[in-house]
Amino acid sequence: MPSLRFFCGLLITLLWPLQALAQECTLQFDGRIDADLTAADFNDANDIFSNQFVIGQGLAFSQALRLLPAAAGSLFDIEGGLEPVQVLISDDSIFNNQLAFRRAELIPASNDGADASTQGVKTLHFSVLKDLQRPLNLSHEYQLVFLESADFSTNQFVLKTGTILGQDTADPDTLQLFGNVNDGQLLFSTAFTPGVFHNFALLLDFDASTTQVFFSTANDDLVQVTEALQNDLSGQGQFHFGVLKKPVNGVGDITQNGDQPDGINEGIIFGGVFQEDSSDGCMSLTANVE
């Protein structure tokens, strides 16, 4: 006859997904934007995103960000009346003298590269939406979300779209989530459908070096789309949310060499950026808190 321990374990297993759906988790950082803020508020120090990185030399964040009405929000924005944000690049989006890149990215204000966001077990949430007024040039590779190690030697994961350098990209209009770029493992991919948010939750176990992907579109609840996959997450670092456009025809150091067109006016819309502490198994899969 099965033991009491067996039945208790079975009950916990059955209830855990329900708990994850309904529970409010402890936040490590929150990049969701209140409706009373403006893009100009991000020119100065604030408790949401860094006002120093990553922006073109001589530009202010108010020139690279547009806040959208709360009604246009993503899965984890709507209930709180929070605003999605457009991140824009132009010909002037040259950061740190990287002449062949065009970049504008948001980094959480508390994420200094050695903080607790890259320790223990965390769930990173973000939603991405095409900017139909400022479409990307899919002959280029774009990095939209990534974790860059503290020593700048690698990205422990990166969400890309467009024509991936060094690969035969069957459909550039695809969101491709890669693990540590030193290994090149593709963790998950999905069509980048216009008109809907694509919602991601990455369960990052920095102790076990695993990454598990949860995904949905529009306002649907997140669902598991991968198992916990081995992926080297060591090196701590900072999370980036934005547009990093790589050149074509690059040779050697592609931060300096390669072609970018003139007249760049491109963007991506982000919503629902936050990170939860999942050390106790807590993870938000729906915006509805019971």
CSV table of C-alpha atoms in Angstrom, one decimal:
chain,number,residue,atom,x,y,z
A,1,MET,CA,0.0,0.0,0.0
A,2,PRO,CA,1.4,3.4,-0.9
A,3,SER,CA,2.8,5.4,2.1
A,4,LEU,CA,1.5,8.7,3.5
A,5,ARG,CA,4.7,10.3,2.2
A,6,PHE,CA,3.8,9.2,-1.3
A,7,PHE,CA,0.3,10.7,-1.1
A,8,CYS,CA,1.7,14.0,0.3
A,9,GLY,CA,4.2,14.2,-2.4
A,10,LEU,CA,1.6,13.5,-5.1
A,11,LEU,CA,-0.6,16.3,-3.6
A,12,ILE,CA,2.2,18.8,-3.7
A,13,THR,CA,3.0,17.9,-7.3
A,14,LEU,CA,-0.7,18.4,-8.3
A,15,LEU,CA,-1.1,21.6,-6.4
A,16,TRP,CA,2.2,23.3,-7.4
A,17,PRO,CA,0.9,24.5,-10.9
A,18,LEU,CA,-2.2,26.0,-9.2
A,19,GLN,CA,-0.1,27.7,-6.6
A,20,ALA,CA,2.2,29.1,-9.4
A,21,LEU,CA,-0.8,30.4,-11.2
A,22,ALA,CA,-2.4,32.2,-8.3
A,23,GLN,CA,0.5,33.3,-6.0
A,24,GLU,CA,2.0,36.7,-5.9
A,25,CYS,CA,5.8,36.2,-6.0
A,26,THR,CA,8.5,38.3,-4.4
A,27,LEU,CA,10.0,40.6,-7.0
A,28,GLN,CA,13.7,41.0,-7.6
A,29,PHE,CA,13.1,44.0,-10.0
A,30,ASP,CA,10.1,45.5,-11.7
A,31,GLY,CA,10.5,47.2,-15.1
A,32,ARG,CA,6.8,47.9,-15.6
A,33,ILE,CA,5.9,51.5,-16.1
A,34,ASP,CA,3.2,53.5,-14.3
A,35,ALA,CA,0.9,55.6,-16.5
A,36,ASP,CA,1.9,58.8,-14.9
A,37,LEU,CA,5.5,58.6,-16.1
A,38,THR,CA,6.8,60.1,-19.3
A,39,ALA,CA,9.8,59.2,-21.5
A,40,ALA,CA,11.7,62.2,-20.1
A,41,ASP,CA,11.6,60.7,-16.6
A,42,PHE,CA,14.1,58.1,-17.8
A,43,ASN,CA,16.7,60.8,-18.6
A,44,ASP,CA,17.4,61.1,-14.9
A,45,ALA,CA,18.2,58.5,-12.2
A,46,ASN,CA,15.1,56.5,-11.4
A,47,ASP,CA,14.2,53.1,-9.7
A,48,ILE,CA,13.1,51.4,-12.9
A,49,PHE,CA,15.8,51.5,-15.6
A,50,SER,CA,19.3,52.9,-15.7
A,51,ASN,CA,19.6,56.4,-17.2
A,52,GLN,CA,23.2,55.7,-18.3
A,53,PHE,CA,23.1,52.6,-20.4
A,54,VAL,CA,22.5,51.7,-23.3
A,55,ILE,CA,22.0,54.8,-25.4
A,56,GLY,CA,23.8,56.4,-28.3
A,57,GLN,CA,26.5,59.0,-27.5
A,58,GLY,CA,24.9,62.4,-27.1
A,59,LEU,CA,21.4,61.1,-27.0
A,60,ALA,CA,18.9,61.1,-24.1
A,61,PHE,CA,16.5,58.2,-23.3
A,62,SER,CA,13.6,60.5,-24.1
A,63,GLN,CA,14.9,60.4,-27.7
A,64,ALA,CA,14.9,56.6,-27.8
A,65,LEU,CA,11.7,55.7,-25.9
A,66,ARG,CA,8.0,56.2,-26.4
A,67,LEU,CA,5.4,55.3,-23.8
A,68,LEU,CA,2.2,53.8,-25.2
A,69,PRO,CA,-1.3,54.0,-23.7
A,70,ALA,CA,-2.0,51.5,-20.9
A,71,ALA,CA,-4.8,50.0,-22.9
A,72,ALA,CA,-2.2,48.7,-25.4
A,73,GLY,CA,-0.4,46.8,-22.6
A,74,SER,CA,0.8,43.2,-22.5
A,75,LEU,CA,-0.3,40.3,-20.3
A,76,PHE,CA,1.2,41.6,-17.1
A,77,ASP,CA,0.5,45.3,-17.8
A,78,ILE,CA,-3.2,45.5,-18.3
A,79,GLU,CA,-4.5,44.7,-14.9
A,80,GLY,CA,-2.3,47.4,-13.3
A,81,GLY,CA,-2.9,50.0,-16.0
A,82,LEU,CA,0.8,50.0,-16.8
A,83,GLU,CA,2.3,51.3,-20.0
A,84,PRO,CA,4.3,49.4,-22.7
A,85,VAL,CA,7.4,51.1,-24.0
A,86,GLN,CA,8.8,51.5,-27.6
A,87,VAL,CA,12.5,51.3,-27.8
A,88,LEU,CA,13.8,53.0,-31.0
A,89,ILE,CA,17.1,53.1,-32.9
A,90,SER,CA,18.3,55.6,-35.5
A,91,ASP,CA,21.5,56.4,-37.4
A,92,ASP,CA,22.7,58.1,-34.2
A,93,SER,CA,22.3,55.1,-32.0
A,94,ILE,CA,26.0,54.4,-31.7
A,95,PHE,CA,27.0,53.4,-28.2
A,96,ASN,CA,30.5,53.2,-26.8
A,97,ASN,CA,32.1,53.9,-30.2
A,98,GLN,CA,30.7,50.6,-31.6
A,99,LEU,CA,30.5,52.2,-35.1
A,100,ALA,CA,28.9,49.2,-36.9
A,101,PHE,CA,26.2,48.5,-34.3
A,102,ARG,CA,23.0,50.5,-33.7
A,103,ARG,CA,21.8,50.1,-30.1
A,104,ALA,CA,19.2,51.3,-27.6
A,105,GLU,CA,18.6,49.1,-24.5
A,106,LEU,CA,17.0,49.3,-21.1
A,107,ILE,CA,18.8,47.8,-18.1
A,108,PRO,CA,17.0,47.4,-14.7
A,109,ALA,CA,18.2,50.1,-12.3
A,110,SER,CA,19.0,47.6,-9.5
A,111,ASN,CA,20.9,45.2,-11.9
A,112,ASP,CA,24.5,46.3,-11.4
A,113,GLY,CA,26.1,43.1,-12.6
A,114,ALA,CA,26.7,41.6,-9.2
A,115,ASP,CA,23.3,41.8,-7.6
A,116,ALA,CA,20.9,39.0,-6.7
A,117,SER,CA,19.1,39.0,-10.0
A,118,THR,CA,21.7,36.5,-11.3
A,119,GLN,CA,21.8,34.3,-8.2
A,120,GLY,CA,19.6,31.4,-7.0
A,121,VAL,CA,16.4,30.7,-8.9
A,122,LYS,CA,14.7,33.5,-10.7
A,123,THR,CA,11.9,33.9,-13.3
A,124,LEU,CA,12.5,36.6,-15.9
A,125,HIS,CA,9.3,37.9,-17.6
A,126,PHE,CA,9.1,40.1,-20.7
A,127,SER,CA,6.7,40.6,-23.6
A,128,VAL,CA,7.7,41.8,-27.1
A,129,LEU,CA,5.6,43.2,-29.9
A,130,LYS,CA,6.4,44.4,-33.4
A,131,ASP,CA,6.4,48.1,-34.0
A,132,LEU,CA,4.5,48.2,-37.3
A,133,GLN,CA,5.3,51.9,-37.8
A,134,ARG,CA,9.1,51.3,-37.4
A,135,PRO,CA,9.7,47.8,-38.8
A,136,LEU,CA,13.0,46.0,-38.5
A,137,ASN,CA,15.2,45.3,-41.5
A,138,LEU,CA,15.2,41.5,-41.3
A,139,SER,CA,18.3,41.1,-43.5
A,140,HIS,CA,20.2,42.1,-40.3
A,141,GLU,CA,20.5,40.2,-37.0
A,142,TYR,CA,18.9,41.8,-33.9
A,143,GLN,CA,19.3,41.1,-30.2
A,144,LEU,CA,16.2,42.0,-28.3
A,145,VAL,CA,16.7,40.6,-24.8
A,146,PHE,CA,19.9,39.2,-23.4
A,147,LEU,CA,21.9,38.6,-20.3
A,148,GLU,CA,25.5,39.9,-20.7
A,149,SER,CA,28.1,38.5,-18.3
A,150,ALA,CA,29.8,40.9,-15.9
A,151,ASP,CA,33.1,40.5,-17.7
A,152,PHE,CA,31.4,41.1,-21.1
A,153,SER,CA,32.7,37.8,-22.4
A,154,THR,CA,29.4,36.2,-23.3
A,155,ASN,CA,25.6,36.3,-23.3
A,156,GLN,CA,24.2,33.6,-21.1
A,157,PHE,CA,21.0,33.7,-23.2
A,158,VAL,CA,19.8,36.0,-26.0
A,159,LEU,CA,16.5,36.5,-27.8
A,160,LYS,CA,17.2,37.2,-31.5
A,161,THR,CA,15.3,37.9,-34.7
A,162,GLY,CA,16.2,38.6,-38.3
A,163,THR,CA,19.0,36.9,-40.3
A,164,ILE,CA,21.3,35.3,-37.7
A,165,LEU,CA,25.0,35.8,-38.5
A,166,GLY,CA,26.9,32.6,-39.3
A,167,GLN,CA,23.7,30.6,-39.7
A,168,ASP,CA,21.3,29.6,-42.5
A,169,THR,CA,18.2,31.4,-41.2
A,170,ALA,CA,15.2,29.7,-42.9
A,171,ASP,CA,12.7,32.4,-41.8
A,172,PRO,CA,14.2,35.7,-40.4
A,173,ASP,CA,10.7,36.7,-39.2
A,174,THR,CA,11.2,34.4,-36.2
A,175,LEU,CA,12.0,34.9,-32.5
A,176,GLN,CA,14.8,32.6,-31.6
A,177,LEU,CA,15.9,32.1,-28.0
A,178,PHE,CA,19.5,30.9,-27.7
A,179,GLY,CA,21.4,29.7,-24.7
A,180,ASN,CA,24.9,30.8,-23.8
A,181,VAL,CA,26.4,32.1,-27.1
A,182,ASN,CA,29.6,30.2,-26.4
A,183,ASP,CA,27.6,27.0,-26.9
A,184,GLY,CA,25.1,28.2,-29.5
A,185,GLN,CA,22.2,26.0,-28.3
A,186,LEU,CA,18.8,27.0,-29.6
A,187,LEU,CA,16.4,26.7,-26.7
A,188,PHE,CA,13.1,27.8,-28.4
A,189,SER,CA,11.8,29.5,-31.5
A,190,THR,CA,8.4,30.9,-32.6
A,191,ALA,CA,7.0,32.9,-35.5
A,192,PHE,CA,7.1,36.7,-34.8
A,193,THR,CA,3.5,37.4,-35.5
A,194,PRO,CA,2.4,41.0,-36.0
A,195,GLY,CA,-0.2,42.6,-33.9
A,196,VAL,CA,0.2,40.5,-30.7
A,197,PHE,CA,2.5,40.5,-27.8
A,198,HIS,CA,4.8,37.4,-27.4
A,199,ASN,CA,5.1,36.7,-23.7
A,200,PHE,CA,8.1,34.9,-22.2
A,201,ALA,CA,9.0,33.7,-18.8
A,202,LEU,CA,12.5,32.2,-18.4
A,203,LEU,CA,13.0,30.1,-15.3
A,204,LEU,CA,16.7,30.6,-14.6
A,205,ASP,CA,18.4,28.3,-12.1
A,206,PHE,CA,21.8,30.0,-11.6
A,207,ASP,CA,22.8,27.2,-9.2
A,208,ALA,CA,22.0,24.3,-11.5
A,209,SER,CA,22.8,26.3,-14.7
A,210,THR,CA,19.4,25.5,-16.4
A,211,THR,CA,16.9,27.5,-18.3
A,212,GLN,CA,13.3,26.6,-18.8
A,213,VAL,CA,11.0,28.5,-21.2
A,214,PHE,CA,7.3,29.4,-20.7
A,215,PHE,CA,5.5,31.2,-23.5
A,216,SER,CA,2.2,32.6,-24.7
A,217,THR,CA,0.8,35.2,-27.1
A,218,ALA,CA,-1.7,38.1,-26.5
A,219,ASN,CA,-3.4,37.7,-23.1
A,220,ASP,CA,-3.2,33.9,-22.9
A,221,ASP,CA,-1.7,32.3,-19.8
A,222,LEU,CA,1.9,31.2,-20.0
A,223,VAL,CA,2.5,27.5,-20.7
A,224,GLN,CA,5.7,25.4,-20.4
A,225,VAL,CA,7.3,24.9,-23.8
A,226,THR,CA,10.6,23.3,-22.8
A,227,GLU,CA,12.0,21.2,-20.0
A,228,ALA,CA,14.7,22.7,-17.8
A,229,LEU,CA,17.6,22.7,-20.2
A,230,GLN,CA,21.3,22.7,-19.3
A,231,ASN,CA,22.7,26.2,-20.1
A,232,ASP,CA,25.7,27.9,-18.7
A,233,LEU,CA,24.4,30.8,-16.7
A,234,SER,CA,27.6,31.5,-14.8
A,235,GLY,CA,29.2,35.0,-14.8
A,236,GLN,CA,26.4,37.1,-13.4
A,237,GLY,CA,25.9,40.3,-15.4
A,238,GLN,CA,23.1,42.6,-16.6
A,239,PHE,CA,19.8,42.1,-18.4
A,240,HIS,CA,19.2,44.1,-21.6
A,241,PHE,CA,15.8,44.9,-23.2
A,242,GLY,CA,15.9,46.8,-26.5
A,243,VAL,CA,17.2,46.8,-30.0
A,244,LEU,CA,20.8,45.8,-30.9
A,245,LYS,CA,21.2,45.8,-34.6
A,246,LYS,CA,24.2,44.1,-36.1
A,247,PRO,CA,25.7,45.0,-39.4
A,248,VAL,CA,25.8,43.0,-42.6
A,249,ASN,CA,29.1,42.3,-44.5
A,250,GLY,CA,31.0,42.5,-41.3
A,251,VAL,CA,34.6,41.1,-41.1
A,252,GLY,CA,36.6,40.5,-37.9
A,253,ASP,CA,35.4,42.8,-35.1
A,254,ILE,CA,31.8,43.4,-36.2
A,255,THR,CA,31.3,46.1,-33.6
A,256,GLN,CA,33.6,48.2,-35.9
A,257,ASN,CA,33.3,46.7,-39.3
A,258,GLY,CA,30.2,46.1,-41.5
A,259,ASP,CA,27.4,48.0,-43.2
A,260,GLN,CA,24.4,49.8,-41.8
A,261,PRO,CA,21.9,51.6,-44.1
A,262,ASP,CA,21.2,55.3,-43.8
A,263,GLY,CA,17.8,56.6,-42.5
A,264,ILE,CA,17.3,53.9,-39.7
A,265,ASN,CA,14.0,54.4,-37.9
A,266,GLU,CA,13.2,51.1,-36.3
A,267,GLY,CA,11.8,49.9,-33.0
A,268,ILE,CA,10.4,47.1,-30.8
A,269,ILE,CA,7.7,47.4,-28.1
A,270,PHE,CA,8.2,45.9,-24.7
A,271,GLY,CA,5.8,45.2,-21.9
A,272,GLY,CA,5.6,43.2,-18.7
A,273,VAL,CA,9.3,43.3,-17.8
A,274,PHE,CA,10.0,42.0,-14.3
A,275,GLN,CA,11.8,39.3,-12.4
A,276,GLU,CA,10.5,37.1,-9.6
A,277,ASP,CA,12.3,35.1,-6.9
A,278,SER,CA,11.3,31.5,-7.7
A,279,SER,CA,13.5,29.8,-5.0
A,280,ASP,CA,10.3,28.6,-3.4
A,281,GLY,CA,8.6,27.5,-6.6
A,282,CYS,CA,6.6,30.6,-7.1
A,283,MET,CA,6.1,31.7,-10.7
A,284,SER,CA,3.3,33.9,-12.3
A,285,LEU,CA,1.7,32.2,-15.3
A,286,THR,CA,-1.3,34.4,-15.4
A,287,ALA,CA,-2.0,38.1,-14.6
A,288,ASN,CA,-5.1,37.1,-12.5
A,289,VAL,CA,-4.2,36.9,-8.8
A,290,GLU,CA,-6.7,34.9,-6.8
